[in-house]
Amino acid sequence: LLGLESSGWAKEEGGATLSLSTLAFGVTYYPGETGFLLRGGIGFASSSYELELSNGFTQSKTETGFGLQGAMGYEWRLTQKFAMGPQVEYVYLNIGGDLVDTANFFDATLGFNWYW
């Protein structure tokens, strides 16, 4: 299956927020007759930093770069065009900027997939 994948991470501390995200073209492969799946994607990555200043103003900076995603999971078909299931994903970002040079993170999600 071909699709558009998105993933993100954010942390807020002391009035400052750092966000990392990807938007990738993804391919999902089902290696057997079960619902087990492998997913990979390549696309755009971004980092965003926002700081609330004491005078009520906000200072922010956004940088973009390259991102990769890889996941594995299991999917249960609930109807012919709808499925859901858990997955574990690894995300790598190469932004090469002032905020973030490279970064990576894992996440666990419950996916809801609609098929046409």
Short mmCIF file of N, CA, C and O in Angstrom, two decimals:
data_model
loop_
_atom_site.label_atom_id
_atom_site.label_comp_id
_atom_site.label_asym_id
_atom_site.label_seq_id
_atom_site.Cartn_x
_atom_site.Cartn_y
_atom_site.Cartn_z
N LEU A 1 0.84 -1.18 0.00
CA LEU A 1 0.00 0.00 0.00
C LEU A 1 0.87 1.24 0.00
O LEU A 1 1.93 1.27 0.61
N LEU A 2 0.42 2.27 -0.66
CA LEU A 2 1.12 3.54 -0.70
C LEU A 2 0.30 4.55 0.10
O LEU A 2 -0.93 4.52 0.10
N GLY A 3 0.99 5.45 0.80
CA GLY A 3 0.26 6.43 1.59
C GLY A 3 1.11 7.60 2.00
O GLY A 3 2.31 7.66 1.72
N LEU A 4 0.48 8.53 2.69
CA LEU A 4 1.15 9.70 3.24
C LEU A 4 1.21 9.53 4.74
O LEU A 4 0.19 9.31 5.38
N GLU A 5 2.41 9.57 5.31
CA GLU A 5 2.63 9.33 6.73
C GLU A 5 3.06 10.63 7.41
O GLU A 5 3.79 11.43 6.83
N SER A 6 2.64 10.80 8.65
CA SER A 6 3.04 11.95 9.42
C SER A 6 3.31 11.51 10.85
O SER A 6 2.63 10.62 11.38
N SER A 7 4.32 12.11 11.47
CA SER A 7 4.64 11.77 12.86
C SER A 7 5.23 13.01 13.51
O SER A 7 5.82 13.86 12.84
N GLY A 8 5.08 13.10 14.83
CA GLY A 8 5.60 14.28 15.52
C GLY A 8 5.92 14.03 16.97
O GLY A 8 5.49 13.04 17.57
N TRP A 9 6.72 14.94 17.53
CA TRP A 9 7.14 14.90 18.94
C TRP A 9 7.25 16.34 19.40
O TRP A 9 7.68 17.22 18.64
N ALA A 10 6.88 16.61 20.64
CA ALA A 10 7.00 17.97 21.18
C ALA A 10 7.30 17.92 22.67
O ALA A 10 6.90 16.98 23.37
N LYS A 11 8.04 18.93 23.14
CA LYS A 11 8.33 19.06 24.56
C LYS A 11 8.24 20.53 24.92
O LYS A 11 8.81 21.39 24.24
N GLU A 12 7.53 20.80 26.03
CA GLU A 12 7.42 22.16 26.54
C GLU A 12 8.07 22.22 27.91
O GLU A 12 7.86 21.36 28.76
N GLU A 13 8.90 23.26 28.10
CA GLU A 13 9.58 23.43 29.38
C GLU A 13 9.94 24.89 29.56
O GLU A 13 10.59 25.49 28.71
N GLY A 14 9.54 25.47 30.67
CA GLY A 14 9.90 26.85 31.01
C GLY A 14 9.48 27.88 30.00
O GLY A 14 10.22 28.82 29.74
N GLY A 15 8.31 27.73 29.39
CA GLY A 15 7.83 28.69 28.40
C GLY A 15 8.37 28.48 27.00
O GLY A 15 8.05 29.23 26.09
N ALA A 16 9.21 27.46 26.81
CA ALA A 16 9.77 27.15 25.50
C ALA A 16 9.21 25.80 25.01
O ALA A 16 9.05 24.87 25.80
N THR A 17 8.93 25.73 23.72
CA THR A 17 8.43 24.49 23.12
C THR A 17 9.30 24.11 21.93
O THR A 17 9.53 24.93 21.04
N LEU A 18 9.79 22.87 21.92
CA LEU A 18 10.52 22.32 20.78
C LEU A 18 9.66 21.24 20.17
O LEU A 18 9.18 20.34 20.87
N SER A 19 9.44 21.31 18.86
CA SER A 19 8.63 20.33 18.14
C SER A 19 9.45 19.75 16.99
O SER A 19 10.16 20.48 16.30
N LEU A 20 9.31 18.45 16.77
CA LEU A 20 9.92 17.75 15.64
C LEU A 20 8.81 17.03 14.89
O LEU A 20 7.93 16.43 15.52
N SER A 21 8.84 17.05 13.57
CA SER A 21 7.81 16.36 12.81
C SER A 21 8.33 15.91 11.45
O SER A 21 9.33 16.42 10.95
N THR A 22 7.63 14.93 10.88
CA THR A 22 7.93 14.46 9.54
C THR A 22 6.64 14.34 8.74
O THR A 22 5.57 14.11 9.28
N LEU A 23 6.76 14.49 7.45
CA LEU A 23 5.70 14.23 6.49
C LEU A 23 6.36 13.43 5.38
O LEU A 23 7.27 13.92 4.71
N ALA A 24 5.93 12.17 5.22
CA ALA A 24 6.66 11.26 4.35
C ALA A 24 5.73 10.47 3.43
O ALA A 24 4.59 10.16 3.80
N PHE A 25 6.24 10.14 2.27
CA PHE A 25 5.59 9.20 1.37
C PHE A 25 5.92 7.81 1.90
O PHE A 25 7.09 7.47 2.07
N GLY A 26 4.91 7.01 2.21
CA GLY A 26 5.15 5.72 2.85
C GLY A 26 4.68 4.53 2.03
O GLY A 26 3.77 4.63 1.20
N VAL A 27 5.30 3.39 2.29
CA VAL A 27 4.94 2.12 1.68
C VAL A 27 4.70 1.12 2.81
O VAL A 27 5.54 0.99 3.71
N THR A 28 3.57 0.43 2.77
CA THR A 28 3.25 -0.59 3.77
C THR A 28 3.25 -1.95 3.09
O THR A 28 2.66 -2.12 2.03
N TYR A 29 3.92 -2.90 3.73
CA TYR A 29 4.06 -4.26 3.19
C TYR A 29 3.48 -5.25 4.20
O TYR A 29 3.80 -5.17 5.39
N TYR A 30 2.65 -6.16 3.73
CA TYR A 30 2.06 -7.22 4.55
C TYR A 30 2.71 -8.54 4.13
O TYR A 30 2.34 -9.10 3.11
N PRO A 31 3.70 -9.06 4.89
CA PRO A 31 4.47 -10.22 4.44
C PRO A 31 3.73 -11.56 4.49
O PRO A 31 4.22 -12.53 3.94
N GLY A 32 2.60 -11.66 5.12
CA GLY A 32 1.91 -12.95 5.20
C GLY A 32 0.41 -12.77 5.12
O GLY A 32 -0.10 -11.72 4.80
N GLU A 33 -0.29 -13.83 5.45
CA GLU A 33 -1.74 -13.82 5.42
C GLU A 33 -2.35 -13.22 6.69
O GLU A 33 -3.56 -13.05 6.78
N THR A 34 -1.53 -12.93 7.69
CA THR A 34 -2.03 -12.33 8.93
C THR A 34 -2.06 -10.82 8.78
O THR A 34 -1.80 -10.29 7.71
N GLY A 35 -2.31 -10.10 9.84
CA GLY A 35 -2.35 -8.65 9.80
C GLY A 35 -1.03 -7.98 10.09
O GLY A 35 -0.96 -6.76 10.22
N PHE A 36 0.07 -8.75 10.21
CA PHE A 36 1.39 -8.17 10.49
C PHE A 36 1.79 -7.26 9.34
O PHE A 36 1.59 -7.56 8.17
N LEU A 37 2.40 -6.10 9.67
CA LEU A 37 2.79 -5.15 8.64
C LEU A 37 4.14 -4.53 8.93
O LEU A 37 4.57 -4.43 10.08
N LEU A 38 4.81 -4.14 7.86
CA LEU A 38 6.05 -3.36 7.90
C LEU A 38 5.81 -2.10 7.09
O LEU A 38 5.22 -2.17 6.01
N ARG A 39 6.27 -0.96 7.60
CA ARG A 39 6.02 0.31 6.93
C ARG A 39 7.30 1.13 6.91
O ARG A 39 8.04 1.18 7.89
N GLY A 40 7.56 1.78 5.79
CA GLY A 40 8.71 2.68 5.67
C GLY A 40 8.31 3.92 4.90
O GLY A 40 7.40 3.88 4.06
N GLY A 41 8.96 5.03 5.21
CA GLY A 41 8.65 6.27 4.52
C GLY A 41 9.84 7.20 4.43
O GLY A 41 10.76 7.13 5.25
N ILE A 42 9.82 8.06 3.44
CA ILE A 42 10.86 9.05 3.23
C ILE A 42 10.19 10.37 2.85
O ILE A 42 9.21 10.38 2.12
N GLY A 43 10.72 11.48 3.41
CA GLY A 43 10.10 12.76 3.09
C GLY A 43 10.73 13.93 3.80
O GLY A 43 11.94 13.96 4.01
N PHE A 44 9.91 14.87 4.20
CA PHE A 44 10.35 16.12 4.80
C PHE A 44 10.34 16.04 6.32
O PHE A 44 9.49 15.39 6.91
N ALA A 45 11.28 16.74 6.95
CA ALA A 45 11.34 16.84 8.41
C ALA A 45 11.40 18.31 8.78
O ALA A 45 11.87 19.14 8.00
N SER A 46 10.90 18.62 9.97
CA SER A 46 11.00 20.01 10.42
C SER A 46 11.20 20.06 11.93
O SER A 46 10.80 19.16 12.66
N SER A 47 11.86 21.12 12.36
CA SER A 47 12.00 21.40 13.78
C SER A 47 11.48 22.82 13.99
O SER A 47 11.66 23.70 13.15
N SER A 48 10.83 23.01 15.12
CA SER A 48 10.26 24.31 15.43
C SER A 48 10.52 24.62 16.89
O SER A 48 10.32 23.77 17.76
N TYR A 49 10.97 25.83 17.16
CA TYR A 49 11.25 26.28 18.52
C TYR A 49 10.46 27.55 18.77
O TYR A 49 10.48 28.48 17.95
N GLU A 50 9.73 27.59 19.87
CA GLU A 50 8.94 28.77 20.22
C GLU A 50 9.18 29.12 21.68
O GLU A 50 9.12 28.26 22.54
N LEU A 51 9.46 30.39 21.95
CA LEU A 51 9.74 30.87 23.30
C LEU A 51 8.84 32.05 23.60
O LEU A 51 8.84 33.05 22.88
N GLU A 52 8.06 31.94 24.68
CA GLU A 52 7.24 33.05 25.13
C GLU A 52 8.08 33.96 26.01
O GLU A 52 8.60 33.53 27.04
N LEU A 53 8.20 35.22 25.61
CA LEU A 53 8.99 36.19 26.35
C LEU A 53 8.13 36.86 27.42
O LEU A 53 6.90 36.88 27.32
N SER A 54 8.75 37.41 28.43
CA SER A 54 8.03 38.01 29.56
C SER A 54 7.23 39.25 29.16
O SER A 54 6.28 39.61 29.83
N ASN A 55 7.58 39.89 28.05
CA ASN A 55 6.86 41.09 27.62
C ASN A 55 5.62 40.76 26.76
O ASN A 55 5.02 41.64 26.17
N GLY A 56 5.26 39.47 26.68
CA GLY A 56 4.08 39.06 25.93
C GLY A 56 4.36 38.70 24.48
O GLY A 56 3.48 38.21 23.78
N PHE A 57 5.57 38.92 24.00
CA PHE A 57 5.93 38.56 22.64
C PHE A 57 6.39 37.11 22.59
O PHE A 57 6.76 36.52 23.60
N THR A 58 6.39 36.57 21.38
CA THR A 58 6.86 35.20 21.17
C THR A 58 7.98 35.22 20.15
O THR A 58 7.88 35.88 19.12
N GLN A 59 9.03 34.49 20.44
CA GLN A 59 10.15 34.34 19.51
C GLN A 59 10.08 32.91 18.97
O GLN A 59 9.90 31.96 19.74
N SER A 60 10.22 32.73 17.65
CA SER A 60 10.12 31.39 17.08
C SER A 60 11.07 31.22 15.90
O SER A 60 11.49 32.20 15.28
N LYS A 61 11.38 29.96 15.63
CA LYS A 61 12.24 29.62 14.50
C LYS A 61 11.85 28.24 14.02
O LYS A 61 11.62 27.34 14.82
N THR A 62 11.78 28.05 12.70
CA THR A 62 11.46 26.76 12.10
C THR A 62 12.51 26.44 11.05
O THR A 62 12.93 27.31 10.30
N GLU A 63 12.95 25.18 11.02
CA GLU A 63 13.92 24.71 10.03
C GLU A 63 13.40 23.42 9.42
O GLU A 63 12.66 22.68 10.07
N THR A 64 13.79 23.16 8.18
CA THR A 64 13.33 21.95 7.50
C THR A 64 14.50 21.13 6.99
O THR A 64 15.61 21.64 6.83
N GLY A 65 14.24 19.86 6.74
CA GLY A 65 15.26 18.96 6.23
C GLY A 65 14.64 17.67 5.73
O GLY A 65 13.55 17.66 5.18
N PHE A 66 15.33 16.57 5.99
CA PHE A 66 15.04 15.25 5.44
C PHE A 66 14.61 14.32 6.57
O PHE A 66 15.18 14.37 7.66
N GLY A 67 13.62 13.46 6.34
CA GLY A 67 13.17 12.54 7.37
C GLY A 67 12.92 11.13 6.85
O GLY A 67 12.56 10.94 5.68
N LEU A 68 13.13 10.14 7.72
CA LEU A 68 12.85 8.73 7.44
C LEU A 68 11.97 8.18 8.54
O LEU A 68 12.12 8.55 9.71
N GLN A 69 11.06 7.28 8.20
CA GLN A 69 10.21 6.61 9.16
C GLN A 69 10.22 5.12 8.88
O GLN A 69 10.23 4.71 7.73
N GLY A 70 10.19 4.31 9.93
CA GLY A 70 10.06 2.87 9.80
C GLY A 70 9.17 2.35 10.91
O GLY A 70 9.26 2.82 12.05
N ALA A 71 8.28 1.42 10.60
CA ALA A 71 7.35 0.93 11.61
C ALA A 71 7.04 -0.54 11.37
O ALA A 71 7.21 -1.07 10.28
N MET A 72 6.59 -1.18 12.45
CA MET A 72 6.02 -2.51 12.34
C MET A 72 4.83 -2.58 13.27
O MET A 72 4.77 -1.86 14.28
N GLY A 73 3.86 -3.38 12.90
CA GLY A 73 2.65 -3.45 13.70
C GLY A 73 1.75 -4.57 13.26
O GLY A 73 2.14 -5.46 12.50
N TYR A 74 0.54 -4.51 13.74
CA TYR A 74 -0.48 -5.51 13.42
C TYR A 74 -1.78 -4.78 13.16
O TYR A 74 -2.09 -3.79 13.83
N GLU A 75 -2.54 -5.27 12.20
CA GLU A 75 -3.77 -4.59 11.81
C GLU A 75 -4.93 -5.58 11.76
O GLU A 75 -4.79 -6.68 11.23
N TRP A 76 -6.06 -5.17 12.33
CA TRP A 76 -7.28 -5.98 12.27
C TRP A 76 -8.27 -5.27 11.37
O TRP A 76 -8.58 -4.10 11.58
N ARG A 77 -8.76 -6.00 10.37
CA ARG A 77 -9.79 -5.45 9.48
C ARG A 77 -11.13 -5.49 10.21
O ARG A 77 -11.57 -6.55 10.65
N LEU A 78 -11.76 -4.34 10.36
CA LEU A 78 -13.07 -4.26 10.99
C LEU A 78 -14.19 -4.26 9.96
O LEU A 78 -15.28 -4.76 10.22
N THR A 79 -13.92 -3.66 8.81
CA THR A 79 -14.82 -3.73 7.66
C THR A 79 -13.93 -3.89 6.43
O THR A 79 -12.70 -3.92 6.55
N GLN A 80 -14.53 -3.95 5.25
CA GLN A 80 -13.73 -4.11 4.04
C GLN A 80 -12.81 -2.92 3.80
O GLN A 80 -11.73 -3.06 3.26
N LYS A 81 -13.22 -1.72 4.25
CA LYS A 81 -12.43 -0.51 3.99
C LYS A 81 -11.86 0.15 5.23
O LYS A 81 -11.31 1.24 5.14
N PHE A 82 -11.98 -0.47 6.39
CA PHE A 82 -11.48 0.15 7.61
C PHE A 82 -10.76 -0.89 8.47
O PHE A 82 -11.22 -2.01 8.63
N ALA A 83 -9.58 -0.50 9.00
CA ALA A 83 -8.81 -1.39 9.87
C ALA A 83 -8.18 -0.56 10.99
O ALA A 83 -8.01 0.65 10.85
N MET A 84 -7.85 -1.23 12.08
CA MET A 84 -7.15 -0.56 13.17
C MET A 84 -6.16 -1.52 13.80
O MET A 84 -6.30 -2.74 13.68
N GLY A 85 -5.15 -0.96 14.46
CA GLY A 85 -4.17 -1.81 15.11
C GLY A 85 -3.00 -1.02 15.65
O GLY A 85 -2.76 0.12 15.28
N PRO A 86 -2.22 -1.65 16.55
CA PRO A 86 -1.07 -0.99 17.14
C PRO A 86 0.15 -1.06 16.23
O PRO A 86 0.28 -1.97 15.42
N GLN A 87 1.04 -0.09 16.41
CA GLN A 87 2.32 -0.14 15.72
C GLN A 87 3.38 0.59 16.53
O GLN A 87 3.07 1.45 17.34
N VAL A 88 4.62 0.21 16.31
CA VAL A 88 5.78 0.86 16.91
C VAL A 88 6.57 1.47 15.77
O VAL A 88 6.81 0.82 14.75
N GLU A 89 6.97 2.72 15.94
CA GLU A 89 7.60 3.46 14.85
C GLU A 89 8.91 4.09 15.31
O GLU A 89 9.04 4.53 16.44
N TYR A 90 9.87 4.14 14.38
CA TYR A 90 11.14 4.84 14.58
C TYR A 90 11.19 5.97 13.56
O TYR A 90 10.90 5.77 12.38
N VAL A 91 11.57 7.17 14.02
CA VAL A 91 11.65 8.33 13.14
C VAL A 91 13.05 8.93 13.24
O VAL A 91 13.57 9.12 14.34
N TYR A 92 13.66 9.22 12.09
CA TYR A 92 14.98 9.85 12.03
C TYR A 92 14.84 11.15 11.24
O TYR A 92 14.24 11.17 10.17
N LEU A 93 15.39 12.23 11.78
CA LEU A 93 15.36 13.53 11.12
C LEU A 93 16.78 14.04 10.92
O LEU A 93 17.61 13.97 11.84
N ASN A 94 17.08 14.52 9.74
CA ASN A 94 18.36 15.15 9.44
C ASN A 94 18.04 16.55 8.93
O ASN A 94 17.70 16.73 7.77
N ILE A 95 18.13 17.52 9.83
CA ILE A 95 17.74 18.88 9.49
C ILE A 95 18.96 19.75 9.23
O ILE A 95 18.95 20.61 8.38
N GLY A 96 20.04 19.50 9.95
CA GLY A 96 21.28 20.24 9.72
C GLY A 96 21.17 21.73 10.02
O GLY A 96 21.84 22.53 9.42
N GLY A 97 20.33 22.09 10.99
CA GLY A 97 20.12 23.49 11.29
C GLY A 97 20.72 23.92 12.60
O GLY A 97 21.46 23.18 13.25
N ASP A 98 20.39 25.14 13.00
CA ASP A 98 20.87 25.69 14.26
C ASP A 98 20.15 25.05 15.46
O ASP A 98 20.74 24.85 16.50
N LEU A 99 18.85 24.77 15.31
CA LEU A 99 18.07 24.18 16.40
C LEU A 99 18.40 22.71 16.59
O LEU A 99 18.69 22.26 17.69
N VAL A 100 18.31 21.97 15.51
CA VAL A 100 18.51 20.52 15.54
C VAL A 100 19.33 20.12 14.32
O VAL A 100 18.98 20.48 13.19
N ASP A 101 20.41 19.41 14.55
CA ASP A 101 21.20 18.87 13.44
C ASP A 101 20.56 17.56 13.00
O ASP A 101 20.07 17.43 11.89
N THR A 102 20.57 16.55 13.88
CA THR A 102 19.89 15.29 13.65
C THR A 102 19.13 14.92 14.92
O THR A 102 19.50 15.33 16.02
N ALA A 103 18.09 14.14 14.77
CA ALA A 103 17.30 13.69 15.92
C ALA A 103 16.62 12.39 15.55
O ALA A 103 16.47 12.07 14.36
N ASN A 104 16.23 11.63 16.56
CA ASN A 104 15.45 10.43 16.32
C ASN A 104 14.58 10.16 17.53
O ASN A 104 14.90 10.60 18.63
N PHE A 105 13.48 9.46 17.31
CA PHE A 105 12.60 9.09 18.41
C PHE A 105 11.78 7.87 18.02
O PHE A 105 11.61 7.56 16.85
N PHE A 106 11.31 7.16 19.04
CA PHE A 106 10.39 6.04 18.89
C PHE A 106 9.02 6.49 19.38
O PHE A 106 8.91 7.31 20.28
N ASP A 107 7.98 5.92 18.81
CA ASP A 107 6.64 6.12 19.34
C ASP A 107 5.82 4.86 19.15
O ASP A 107 6.14 4.01 18.33
N ALA A 108 4.78 4.74 19.94
CA ALA A 108 3.83 3.65 19.82
C ALA A 108 2.46 4.27 19.57
O ALA A 108 2.09 5.23 20.25
N THR A 109 1.75 3.75 18.59
CA THR A 109 0.47 4.36 18.21
C THR A 109 -0.58 3.29 17.98
O THR A 109 -0.28 2.11 17.81
N LEU A 110 -1.80 3.74 17.95
CA LEU A 110 -2.92 2.93 17.52
C LEU A 110 -3.40 3.54 16.22
O LEU A 110 -3.85 4.69 16.19
N GLY A 111 -3.23 2.80 15.12
CA GLY A 111 -3.55 3.34 13.80
C GLY A 111 -4.98 3.03 13.39
O GLY A 111 -5.53 1.99 13.71
N PHE A 112 -5.57 3.99 12.69
CA PHE A 112 -6.90 3.84 12.08
C PHE A 112 -6.71 4.06 10.59
O PHE A 112 -6.31 5.15 10.18
N ASN A 113 -6.95 3.04 9.78
CA ASN A 113 -6.66 3.10 8.35
C ASN A 113 -7.92 2.90 7.52
O ASN A 113 -8.66 1.93 7.73
N TRP A 114 -8.14 3.83 6.59
CA TRP A 114 -9.25 3.73 5.66
C TRP A 114 -8.67 3.41 4.29
O TRP A 114 -7.71 4.02 3.86
N TYR A 115 -9.29 2.48 3.60
CA TYR A 115 -8.83 2.03 2.29
C TYR A 115 -9.89 2.35 1.23
O TYR A 115 -11.08 2.23 1.49
N TRP A 116 -9.43 2.73 0.02
CA TRP A 116 -10.35 3.00 -1.08
C TRP A 116 -10.33 1.87 -2.05
O TRP A 116 -9.41 1.21 -2.29
#
